[in-house]
CSV table of C-alpha atoms in Angstrom, one decimal:
chain,number,residue,atom,x,y,z
A,1,MET,CA,0.6,-0.2,-0.4
A,2,PRO,CA,1.6,3.5,-1.2
A,3,ASP,CA,2.0,5.6,1.5
A,4,SER,CA,-1.0,8.2,2.5
A,5,GLN,CA,0.1,12.3,0.6
A,6,PRO,CA,-1.5,15.1,3.0
A,7,GLN,CA,-5.1,15.7,2.8
A,8,PRO,CA,-6.8,18.7,4.1
A,9,PRO,CA,-7.7,19.5,7.2
A,10,HIS,CA,-10.9,18.6,8.7
A,11,SER,CA,-12.1,21.5,10.5
A,12,PRO,CA,-12.7,21.4,13.8
A,13,SER,CA,-15.9,22.4,15.7
A,14,PRO,CA,-14.6,25.4,18.1
A,15,SER,CA,-15.9,24.3,20.9
A,16,ASP,CA,-14.2,21.5,21.6
A,17,PRO,CA,-10.4,21.3,22.6
A,18,ALA,CA,-9.5,18.3,21.9
A,19,ASP,CA,-9.7,18.9,18.4
A,20,HIS,CA,-7.1,21.6,18.8
A,21,GLY,CA,-3.2,21.1,17.6
A,22,SER,CA,-1.0,18.6,16.2
A,23,LEU,CA,0.4,15.9,16.5
A,24,LEU,CA,3.8,13.5,14.9
A,25,LEU,CA,4.0,10.0,15.5
A,26,SER,CA,7.3,8.8,14.2
A,27,GLY,CA,8.9,5.9,14.0
A,28,ALA,CA,5.0,3.5,14.6
A,29,ARG,CA,5.3,-0.4,12.6
A,30,LEU,CA,2.5,-0.6,11.2
A,31,THR,CA,0.5,-4.3,10.4
A,32,ASP,CA,2.1,-4.4,7.3
A,33,GLY,CA,5.2,-4.4,8.0
A,34,ARG,CA,6.1,-0.6,7.3
A,35,THR,CA,7.8,1.6,9.6
A,36,VAL,CA,6.3,5.1,9.7
A,37,ASP,CA,5.5,8.6,10.5
A,38,VAL,CA,1.8,9.6,10.6
A,39,ARG,CA,0.9,13.3,11.2
A,40,LEU,CA,-2.0,14.3,13.2
A,41,HIS,CA,-4.4,18.0,13.1
A,42,GLY,CA,-7.0,18.4,13.2
A,43,GLY,CA,-8.9,15.6,15.0
A,44,ARG,CA,-7.3,13.3,11.9
A,45,ILE,CA,-5.3,11.5,10.3
A,46,GLU,CA,-3.3,14.1,8.4
A,47,ALA,CA,-0.3,12.5,6.8
A,48,VAL,CA,1.6,8.9,6.5
A,49,GLY,CA,5.2,8.5,5.3
A,50,THR,CA,7.8,6.6,5.1
A,51,ALA,CA,10.7,7.0,8.5
A,52,GLY,CA,11.9,10.4,8.7
A,53,SER,CA,10.1,11.4,6.0
A,54,LEU,CA,7.3,13.8,7.8
A,55,THR,CA,7.6,17.0,9.9
A,56,PRO,CA,5.8,18.3,12.7
A,57,ARG,CA,3.8,20.6,11.7
A,58,ARG,CA,3.7,24.4,12.5
A,59,ALA,CA,1.1,26.5,12.9
A,60,LEU,CA,0.9,30.2,13.1
A,61,GLY,CA,0.0,30.9,16.7
A,62,ASN,CA,-3.9,33.0,17.5
A,63,LEU,CA,-3.7,37.3,18.7
A,64,PRO,CA,-4.3,37.3,23.1
A,65,PRO,CA,-7.6,38.5,24.0
A,66,GLY,CA,-7.8,42.3,23.1
A,67,ARG,CA,-4.4,42.3,22.0
A,68,ALA,CA,-4.0,45.0,19.4
A,69,PRO,CA,-3.3,44.0,15.7
A,70,GLY,CA,0.3,43.6,14.2
A,71,PRO,CA,2.8,41.5,13.6
A,72,ARG,CA,1.3,37.5,13.6
A,73,PRO,CA,3.8,35.2,16.1
A,74,GLY,CA,5.6,33.2,14.6
A,75,PRO,CA,4.9,29.3,14.1
A,76,ARG,CA,4.7,26.6,16.5
A,77,PRO,CA,5.9,22.9,16.1
A,78,GLY,CA,3.5,20.7,16.9
A,79,GLY,CA,3.8,17.6,19.1
A,80,HIS,CA,6.0,14.8,19.0
A,81,LEU,CA,6.1,11.5,20.0
A,82,ASP,CA,8.6,8.8,18.9
A,83,LEU,CA,7.1,5.6,18.6
A,84,GLY,CA,9.5,3.6,17.4
A,85,GLY,CA,9.1,0.0,19.0
A,86,TYR,CA,5.3,0.3,18.9
A,87,LEU,CA,2.9,-1.7,16.6
A,88,LEU,CA,0.0,1.4,15.3
A,89,LEU,CA,-3.3,0.0,15.4
A,90,PRO,CA,-6.6,1.6,15.1
A,91,ALA,CA,-8.0,1.7,18.2
A,92,PRO,CA,-10.8,-0.2,20.5
A,93,ALA,CA,-14.8,0.0,20.7
A,94,ASP,CA,-16.6,-1.4,23.2
A,95,PRO,CA,-20.3,-2.3,21.9
A,96,HIS,CA,-21.1,-3.7,25.9
A,97,VAL,CA,-20.2,-2.1,29.1
A,98,HIS,CA,-22.0,-1.7,32.5
A,99,ALA,CA,-21.4,1.3,33.9
A,100,ASP,CA,-23.6,1.2,36.1
A,101,THR,CA,-22.6,-2.4,37.9
A,102,ALA,CA,-19.1,-1.5,37.3
A,103,LEU,CA,-16.5,-2.0,39.9
A,104,THR,CA,-19.6,-3.2,42.7
A,105,ALA,CA,-18.4,-7.0,43.0
A,106,ASP,CA,-16.9,-6.2,46.3
A,107,VAL,CA,-18.7,-3.5,47.3
A,108,PRO,CA,-20.1,-4.9,51.7
A,109,GLY,CA,-23.5,-4.5,51.9
A,110,PRO,CA,-26.2,-4.0,49.2
A,111,VAL,CA,-24.8,-1.8,46.2
A,112,SER,CA,-25.5,2.5,46.2
A,113,TYR,CA,-27.2,3.9,43.0
A,114,GLN,CA,-27.3,7.2,43.7
A,115,PRO,CA,-26.4,9.3,41.2
A,116,GLU,CA,-23.5,10.4,43.1
A,117,ASP,CA,-22.0,6.5,43.4
A,118,VAL,CA,-22.9,5.2,40.2
A,119,GLN,CA,-21.0,8.3,38.4
A,120,ARG,CA,-18.0,7.4,40.1
A,121,ARG,CA,-17.5,4.2,39.4
A,122,ALA,CA,-18.7,4.9,36.1
A,123,THR,CA,-16.3,6.9,35.3
A,124,GLU,CA,-13.3,5.0,37.0
A,125,ALA,CA,-14.6,2.2,34.6
A,126,ALA,CA,-14.6,4.0,31.8
A,127,LEU,CA,-10.8,5.2,32.3
A,128,LEU,CA,-9.8,1.9,33.2
A,129,GLN,CA,-11.0,0.9,29.7
A,130,LEU,CA,-10.2,3.7,28.1
A,131,GLY,CA,-6.2,3.1,29.1
A,132,HIS,CA,-6.4,0.0,27.8
A,133,GLY,CA,-6.8,1.8,24.8
A,134,ALA,CA,-10.8,2.3,24.4
A,135,THR,CA,-11.3,5.8,22.7
A,136,ALA,CA,-15.4,4.7,22.3
A,137,LEU,CA,-18.0,2.8,24.8
A,138,ARG,CA,-21.8,2.3,24.8
A,139,ALA,CA,-22.9,1.8,28.2
A,140,HIS,CA,-26.2,-0.4,28.7
A,141,VAL,CA,-28.0,1.5,32.2
A,142,ARG,CA,-31.4,0.2,33.5
A,143,VAL,CA,-33.9,1.9,33.7
A,144,GLY,CA,-36.7,1.5,36.1
A,145,ASP,CA,-37.5,-1.1,38.8
A,146,VAL,CA,-35.5,0.6,42.0
A,147,ALA,CA,-32.9,2.6,40.4
A,148,GLY,CA,-35.3,5.0,38.1
A,149,LEU,CA,-34.2,7.6,35.9
A,150,GLY,CA,-30.8,8.0,38.9
A,151,ALA,CA,-28.0,5.8,36.8
A,152,LEU,CA,-28.4,6.8,33.9
A,153,THR,CA,-28.6,10.8,35.0
A,154,ALA,CA,-24.7,9.5,36.6
A,155,VAL,CA,-23.9,7.8,33.5
A,156,LEU,CA,-25.1,10.5,31.7
A,157,ARG,CA,-22.9,13.2,33.9
A,158,THR,CA,-19.7,10.4,33.8
A,159,ARG,CA,-20.5,11.1,29.7
A,160,ARG,CA,-20.3,14.9,29.5
A,161,SER,CA,-17.2,15.0,32.2
A,162,LEU,CA,-14.5,12.6,29.7
A,163,ARG,CA,-15.4,14.4,26.8
A,164,GLY,CA,-11.9,15.1,25.2
A,165,LEU,CA,-11.1,11.9,26.8
A,166,ALA,CA,-14.0,9.3,25.4
A,167,GLU,CA,-16.8,8.7,23.5
A,168,LEU,CA,-19.6,7.1,26.2
A,169,THR,CA,-22.8,6.9,25.1
A,170,ALA,CA,-25.4,5.4,27.0
A,171,VAL,CA,-28.5,2.5,26.2
A,172,ALA,CA,-31.6,3.0,28.4
A,173,MET,CA,-33.2,-0.9,29.0
A,174,PRO,CA,-35.9,-0.9,30.6
A,175,ARG,CA,-37.1,-4.2,32.7
A,176,VAL,CA,-39.9,-4.9,31.2
A,177,LEU,CA,-42.3,-3.5,27.9
A,178,THR,CA,-45.9,-5.8,28.2
A,179,GLY,CA,-49.0,-6.1,29.8
A,180,VAL,CA,-49.8,-4.0,32.2
A,181,ALA,CA,-46.7,-3.1,34.0
A,182,GLY,CA,-45.0,-2.1,30.7
A,183,ALA,CA,-46.9,0.5,30.6
A,184,ASP,CA,-45.0,2.1,33.1
A,185,GLY,CA,-42.0,0.5,31.2
A,186,LEU,CA,-41.9,2.5,27.9
A,187,ALA,CA,-43.0,5.7,30.1
A,188,MET,CA,-39.4,5.5,31.2
A,189,LEU,CA,-38.2,4.4,27.9
A,190,ARG,CA,-39.0,7.3,26.4
A,191,ASP,CA,-38.3,9.4,29.7
A,192,ALA,CA,-35.0,8.0,29.5
A,193,LEU,CA,-34.3,8.8,25.7
A,194,LYS,CA,-35.6,12.5,26.9
A,195,MET,CA,-32.6,12.6,29.1
A,196,GLY,CA,-30.1,11.8,26.4
A,197,ALA,CA,-29.7,8.1,26.2
A,198,ASP,CA,-28.5,7.6,22.8
A,199,VAL,CA,-29.8,4.0,21.9
A,200,VAL,CA,-33.2,2.1,22.9
A,201,GLY,CA,-32.3,-1.3,24.7
A,202,GLY,CA,-33.8,-3.9,27.2
A,203,CYS,CA,-33.2,-7.4,27.5
A,204,PRO,CA,-36.4,-9.1,25.5
A,205,ASP,CA,-35.7,-12.6,27.4
A,206,LEU,CA,-37.2,-11.3,30.6
A,207,ASP,CA,-40.4,-10.1,29.8
A,208,PRO,CA,-43.3,-12.3,29.8
A,209,ASP,CA,-43.8,-11.6,25.9
A,210,PRO,CA,-40.3,-11.5,24.2
A,211,ALA,CA,-42.3,-10.9,20.8
A,212,GLY,CA,-44.7,-8.0,21.8
A,213,TYR,CA,-40.6,-6.5,23.7
A,214,VAL,CA,-38.9,-6.5,20.7
A,215,GLU,CA,-41.4,-4.7,18.7
A,216,ALA,CA,-42.3,-2.2,21.3
A,217,VAL,CA,-38.2,-1.7,21.4
A,218,LEU,CA,-38.3,-0.8,17.7
A,219,GLU,CA,-41.0,1.4,17.4
A,220,VAL,CA,-40.2,3.7,20.5
A,221,ALA,CA,-36.8,3.6,18.2
A,222,ALA,CA,-37.8,4.6,14.7
A,223,GLU,CA,-40.3,7.3,16.2
A,224,HIS,CA,-36.8,8.8,18.1
A,225,GLY,CA,-34.1,7.5,15.3
A,226,CYS,CA,-32.3,5.4,17.4
A,227,PRO,CA,-30.0,2.5,17.7
A,228,VAL,CA,-31.8,-0.1,19.1
A,229,ASP,CA,-29.1,-3.0,20.8
A,230,LEU,CA,-30.9,-5.9,22.6
A,231,HIS,CA,-29.6,-7.8,26.0
A,232,THR,CA,-30.6,-11.3,23.9
A,233,ASP,CA,-29.2,-15.5,24.3
A,234,ALA,CA,-31.0,-16.2,21.4
A,235,ALA,CA,-31.6,-19.4,22.2
A,236,ASP,CA,-35.1,-20.0,20.5
A,237,PRO,CA,-34.4,-19.8,16.8
A,238,ALA,CA,-38.1,-18.9,16.4
A,239,ARG,CA,-37.9,-15.6,18.6
A,240,LEU,CA,-34.8,-15.2,16.5
A,241,ALA,CA,-36.5,-15.1,12.8
A,242,ARG,CA,-39.1,-13.1,14.1
A,243,LEU,CA,-35.9,-10.6,15.7
A,244,ALA,CA,-34.6,-10.4,12.7
A,245,ALA,CA,-37.5,-10.2,10.3
A,246,MET,CA,-39.0,-7.2,12.2
A,247,ALA,CA,-34.8,-5.8,12.5
A,248,GLY,CA,-35.0,-5.7,9.1
A,249,GLY,CA,-33.2,-2.5,7.6
A,250,LEU,CA,-34.1,-0.5,10.3
A,251,ARG,CA,-32.0,2.8,10.3
A,252,PRO,CA,-30.0,2.9,11.9
A,253,GLY,CA,-29.2,-0.1,13.1
A,254,VAL,CA,-29.6,-3.5,15.6
A,255,ALA,CA,-27.2,-5.2,17.3
A,256,ILE,CA,-27.7,-8.0,20.3
A,257,GLY,CA,-26.1,-9.7,21.6
A,258,PRO,CA,-23.9,-11.9,24.1
A,259,CYS,CA,-26.0,-14.5,21.7
A,260,ASP,CA,-24.2,-17.9,23.7
A,261,GLY,CA,-27.6,-19.7,23.1
A,262,LEU,CA,-26.4,-19.5,19.4
A,263,GLY,CA,-24.0,-22.1,20.7
A,264,ARG,CA,-26.3,-24.6,21.8
A,265,LEU,CA,-28.6,-24.8,18.4
A,266,PRO,CA,-28.7,-27.9,16.1
A,267,ALA,CA,-25.8,-27.3,13.1
A,268,ASP,CA,-28.8,-26.4,10.6
A,269,ALA,CA,-31.0,-24.3,13.1
A,270,LEU,CA,-27.9,-22.3,13.8
A,271,SER,CA,-27.3,-21.8,10.5
A,272,ARG,CA,-30.7,-20.6,9.3
A,273,ALA,CA,-30.6,-18.5,12.5
A,274,ALA,CA,-27.2,-16.8,11.3
A,275,ASP,CA,-28.3,-16.2,7.8
A,276,GLN,CA,-31.8,-14.2,9.2
A,277,LEU,CA,-29.5,-11.7,10.8
A,278,ALA,CA,-26.9,-11.3,8.3
A,279,ALA,CA,-29.8,-11.0,5.6
A,280,ALA,CA,-31.3,-8.3,8.4
A,281,GLY,CA,-28.3,-6.4,9.1
A,282,VAL,CA,-28.1,-7.2,12.5
A,283,SER,CA,-24.7,-6.9,14.2
A,284,VAL,CA,-23.9,-9.9,16.6
A,285,VAL,CA,-21.7,-8.5,19.9
A,286,CYS,CA,-20.3,-11.5,21.6
A,287,LEU,CA,-18.5,-11.5,25.1
A,288,PRO,CA,-15.4,-13.8,25.1
A,289,GLN,CA,-14.5,-12.4,28.7
A,290,GLY,CA,-17.3,-13.4,30.4
A,291,ALA,CA,-21.3,-12.5,30.0
A,292,CYS,CA,-23.7,-10.6,32.3
A,293,GLY,CA,-25.7,-11.0,34.5
A,294,THR,CA,-29.2,-9.5,32.2
A,295,VAL,CA,-28.6,-12.9,30.7
A,296,ASP,CA,-29.4,-16.4,32.1
A,297,HIS,CA,-27.1,-18.7,30.6
A,298,PRO,CA,-23.1,-17.4,30.9
A,299,ASP,CA,-21.7,-20.7,29.2
A,300,GLY,CA,-19.8,-19.4,26.6
A,301,THR,CA,-19.4,-17.2,23.4
A,302,ALA,CA,-21.1,-16.9,20.1
A,303,PRO,CA,-20.4,-19.3,17.4
A,304,VAL,CA,-18.2,-16.6,16.3
A,305,ARG,CA,-16.7,-18.0,13.0
A,306,LEU,CA,-19.9,-19.2,11.7
A,307,LEU,CA,-21.4,-16.3,12.3
A,308,ARG,CA,-18.5,-14.3,10.2
A,309,ALA,CA,-18.6,-16.7,7.4
A,310,ALA,CA,-22.1,-16.6,7.0
A,311,GLY,CA,-21.9,-12.5,6.3
A,312,VAL,CA,-23.0,-11.2,10.1
A,313,ARG,CA,-21.2,-8.5,11.4
A,314,VAL,CA,-19.2,-9.5,14.5
A,315,ALA,CA,-18.2,-7.5,17.2
A,316,ALA,CA,-17.0,-8.3,21.2
A,317,GLY,CA,-17.2,-6.8,24.4
A,318,SER,CA,-16.6,-6.9,27.4
A,319,GLY,CA,-19.3,-7.6,29.7
A,320,ALA,CA,-19.5,-6.8,32.9
A,321,LEU,CA,-16.8,-5.5,34.4
A,322,ARG,CA,-16.3,-6.4,38.2
A,323,ASP,CA,-19.2,-7.1,39.2
A,324,VAL,CA,-21.9,-9.5,40.6
A,325,SER,CA,-21.7,-11.9,37.1
A,326,ASN,CA,-18.1,-11.9,36.3
A,327,PRO,CA,-15.9,-10.2,40.0
A,328,VAL,CA,-12.4,-10.8,37.5
A,329,GLY,CA,-14.0,-8.5,34.8
A,330,ARG,CA,-11.3,-6.9,33.0
A,331,GLY,CA,-13.0,-4.2,30.6
A,332,ASP,CA,-9.7,-4.8,28.3
A,333,PRO,CA,-10.4,-5.5,24.0
A,334,LEU,CA,-7.6,-7.0,23.4
A,335,GLU,CA,-8.2,-10.0,26.0
A,336,ALA,CA,-11.6,-10.0,24.3
A,337,ALA,CA,-9.1,-10.3,21.3
A,338,TYR,CA,-6.4,-12.8,22.7
A,339,LEU,CA,-9.6,-15.1,23.3
A,340,LEU,CA,-11.1,-15.0,20.1
A,341,ALA,CA,-8.0,-16.3,18.5
A,342,SER,CA,-6.7,-18.9,21.3
A,343,ARG,CA,-10.3,-20.4,21.9
A,344,HIS,CA,-12.8,-19.7,19.6
A,345,GLY,CA,-10.5,-20.3,16.0
A,346,LEU,CA,-10.2,-16.6,14.4
A,347,ARG,CA,-7.2,-15.4,13.1
A,348,PRO,CA,-5.1,-12.2,15.2
A,349,GLU,CA,-6.0,-10.0,12.3
A,350,GLU,CA,-10.1,-10.7,12.3
A,351,ALA,CA,-10.2,-10.8,16.2
A,352,TYR,CA,-9.1,-7.4,16.4
A,353,ASP,CA,-11.3,-6.3,13.7
A,354,ALA,CA,-14.0,-7.8,15.7
A,355,VAL,CA,-12.9,-5.3,18.9
A,356,SER,CA,-12.0,-2.5,16.3
A,357,ALA,CA,-13.0,-1.8,13.2
A,358,ALA,CA,-16.6,-4.4,13.7
A,359,ALA,CA,-17.0,-2.9,17.1
A,360,ARG,CA,-16.9,1.0,15.8
A,361,SER,CA,-19.4,0.4,12.7
A,362,ALA,CA,-21.6,-1.8,15.2
A,363,LEU,CA,-22.0,1.5,17.3
A,364,GLY,CA,-22.3,3.4,13.7
A,365,LEU,CA,-18.9,5.2,14.4
A,366,PRO,CA,-16.6,6.3,11.2
A,367,GLU,CA,-13.7,3.6,10.0
A,368,VAL,CA,-10.5,3.8,11.7
A,369,ARG,CA,-7.4,3.2,9.3
A,370,VAL,CA,-4.1,4.3,9.8
A,371,GLU,CA,-4.3,6.6,6.8
A,372,ALA,CA,-4.5,9.8,5.7
A,373,GLY,CA,-8.2,11.4,6.6
A,374,PHE,CA,-9.3,8.9,8.3
A,375,PRO,CA,-10.1,9.4,12.1
A,376,ALA,CA,-7.2,10.3,14.8
A,377,GLU,CA,-8.6,7.3,17.2
A,378,LEU,CA,-5.8,5.3,17.3
A,379,LEU,CA,-3.9,3.1,19.7
A,380,ALA,CA,0.3,2.1,20.1
A,381,VAL,CA,1.4,-1.1,21.4
A,382,ARG,CA,4.1,-2.5,22.7
A,383,GLY,CA,5.4,-5.0,19.7
A,384,ASP,CA,6.1,-5.6,16.2
A,385,ARG,CA,3.8,-8.0,15.5
A,386,LEU,CA,-0.4,-8.1,15.9
A,387,ALA,CA,-0.6,-12.1,17.8
A,388,GLY,CA,2.5,-10.9,19.6
A,389,ALA,CA,0.6,-7.6,21.0
A,390,LEU,CA,-2.5,-9.5,21.6
A,391,SER,CA,-0.4,-12.1,23.7
A,392,LEU,CA,1.4,-9.5,25.7
A,393,ALA,CA,0.5,-6.0,24.8
A,394,TYR,CA,0.9,-4.3,28.3
A,395,SER,CA,2.3,-0.8,27.2
A,396,ARG,CA,-0.1,0.9,25.5
A,397,ILE,CA,-0.7,4.7,24.6
A,398,VAL,CA,-4.1,6.1,23.6
A,399,VAL,CA,-4.5,8.1,20.9
A,400,HIS,CA,-8.0,10.2,21.2
A,401,ARG,CA,-9.7,13.3,18.8
A,402,GLY,CA,-5.8,13.4,17.5
A,403,ARG,CA,-4.2,13.4,21.3
A,404,VAL,CA,-2.5,11.4,23.7
A,405,VAL,CA,-4.9,10.7,26.2
A,406,ALA,CA,-3.9,7.7,28.2
A,407,ARG,CA,-0.6,5.5,28.4
A,408,THR,CA,0.4,2.8,30.3
A,409,SER,CA,4.1,1.6,30.6
A,410,ALA,CA,5.1,-1.7,32.1
A,411,VAL,CA,8.5,-2.7,33.4
A,412,ARG,CA,9.5,-6.3,33.1
A,413,GLU,CA,13.3,-7.0,35.6
A,414,TYR,CA,15.0,-10.4,36.7
A,415,GLY,CA,17.7,-11.3,37.8
A,416,ASP,CA,20.9,-11.6,37.2
A,417,SER,CA,22.0,-14.6,35.1
A,418,THR,CA,25.1,-16.5,33.4
A,419,ALA,CA,22.8,-17.1,30.2
A,420,ALA,CA,21.6,-13.3,29.7
A,421,PRO,CA,25.1,-12.1,28.9
A,422,ASP,CA,25.5,-15.6,26.4
A,423,LEU,CA,21.3,-15.0,24.7
A,424,GLY,CA,20.9,-11.3,24.3
A,425,LEU,CA,18.4,-11.7,27.0
A,426,PRO,CA,17.6,-8.6,28.7
A,427,ARG,CA,18.3,-8.9,32.8
A,428,GLN,CA,18.6,-6.8,35.6
A,429,GLY,CA,21.6,-4.8,36.4
A,430,GLY,CA,22.4,-4.2,31.8
A,431,GLY,CA,21.4,-2.6,28.6
A,432,GLY,CA,17.6,-3.4,28.0
A,433,ARG,CA,15.3,-3.3,24.7
A,434,GLY,CA,13.0,-0.3,24.8
A,435,ARG,CA,12.1,2.4,27.8
A,436,GLY,CA,9.6,1.9,30.0
A,437,ASP,CA,8.7,5.9,29.6
A,438,GLY,CA,6.4,4.9,26.6
A,439,ARG,CA,9.1,6.5,24.1
A,440,GLY,CA,11.3,4.1,23.1
A,441,GLY,CA,14.9,3.6,23.2
A,442,PRO,CA,17.4,1.4,25.8
A,443,GLY,CA,17.0,1.2,28.5
A,444,GLY,CA,14.2,0.5,31.2
A,445,ARG,CA,13.5,3.4,33.1
A,446,ASP,CA,16.3,3.2,35.1
A,447,GLY,CA,18.2,2.0,32.4
A,448,ARG,CA,17.3,-2.0,33.5
A,449,GLY,CA,15.3,-4.9,32.0
A,450,ASP,CA,13.0,-4.3,29.6
A,451,THR,CA,9.3,-3.5,28.4
A,452,ALA,CA,5.9,-5.3,27.8
């Protein structure tokens, strides 16, 4: 693939400070083996060239408020980040998180759903996932019952507080939408959308009339022009066929997950279901790191290879993050990709696509490539091959809207060994390979050990 040539700069919103400025990423390795420089400006990739071919963008300074017209300040260079030793990838996105219940597994006594407590947990969880590399998150939030709209209020506050760091969207999840009790649920759902929820969701499997629940969700979504994202184990072929028929052609789109029940269907029923989902354009969001508490049978992951072969868009989310349904959930998209590769037979490139390109598509976000003109949503991980990154990528640099928003550095050190000098291995007290501060170069943070 030829180098990407400079493109006209994107015009950022004047109210969004995260889109201003420029940044040069030098010496990064791409998955196709090239080592390149990447220049970012205005929240987008402005140019990609061979290593050493690009220079930081120079921008004219702006006049301070109240300063009289006169000679403008001279050009100032943009930022520069050496990514030698790093693999540069499109940033992951997480289409399935539970912000309202995150980090509650170790809470003594009843879990508080007061808005301030939910906001604190949701913010901490989002920052943890941002550190892993996810610059876009879709949070599924229960509305009604005990929480009312309080948890959604907290998540919407979190969304505002994270502006410029990550994109957080909220899915309103009422429990019941049919029968006498469903009237309150429908009213709550419409109120949630008026408050600012972005997506209509829920769990039809928990409603006395699952088909009626789906009909109600799709009707409300059509009224408001919202996407749909439903929790289901998809274990009933007839119910799934009806959902696909009703959802087909709905814009801006329908996603379902975790669909672990598909793996329990007979082969012929599974094949028909996959064809129906593909024809309807329904995305499947699987949860390789463990299902969440809204499904009855968290015993596996959807049959991703068969679904992909049928043409279904398959994305992967994290599900529960250290709540009672998964007390050890990590919320790491690279771990999700690792599990898809190691346990479900996907190639590393296919597995990473599930947490990046397919995940962004399921969220309705624009495509990201490391090419000029695409959004500057990037993840740099220590290593030179994607398979190695999915295995041991602990050091990470996260770029959102063209600026570094998170950095994680890991240093591994060893005791002295007579074998280390002979084999060229990293060791305590000797020169290592790479920096522990994420900037590339010899040695760890103190000149010893190795980075991971």
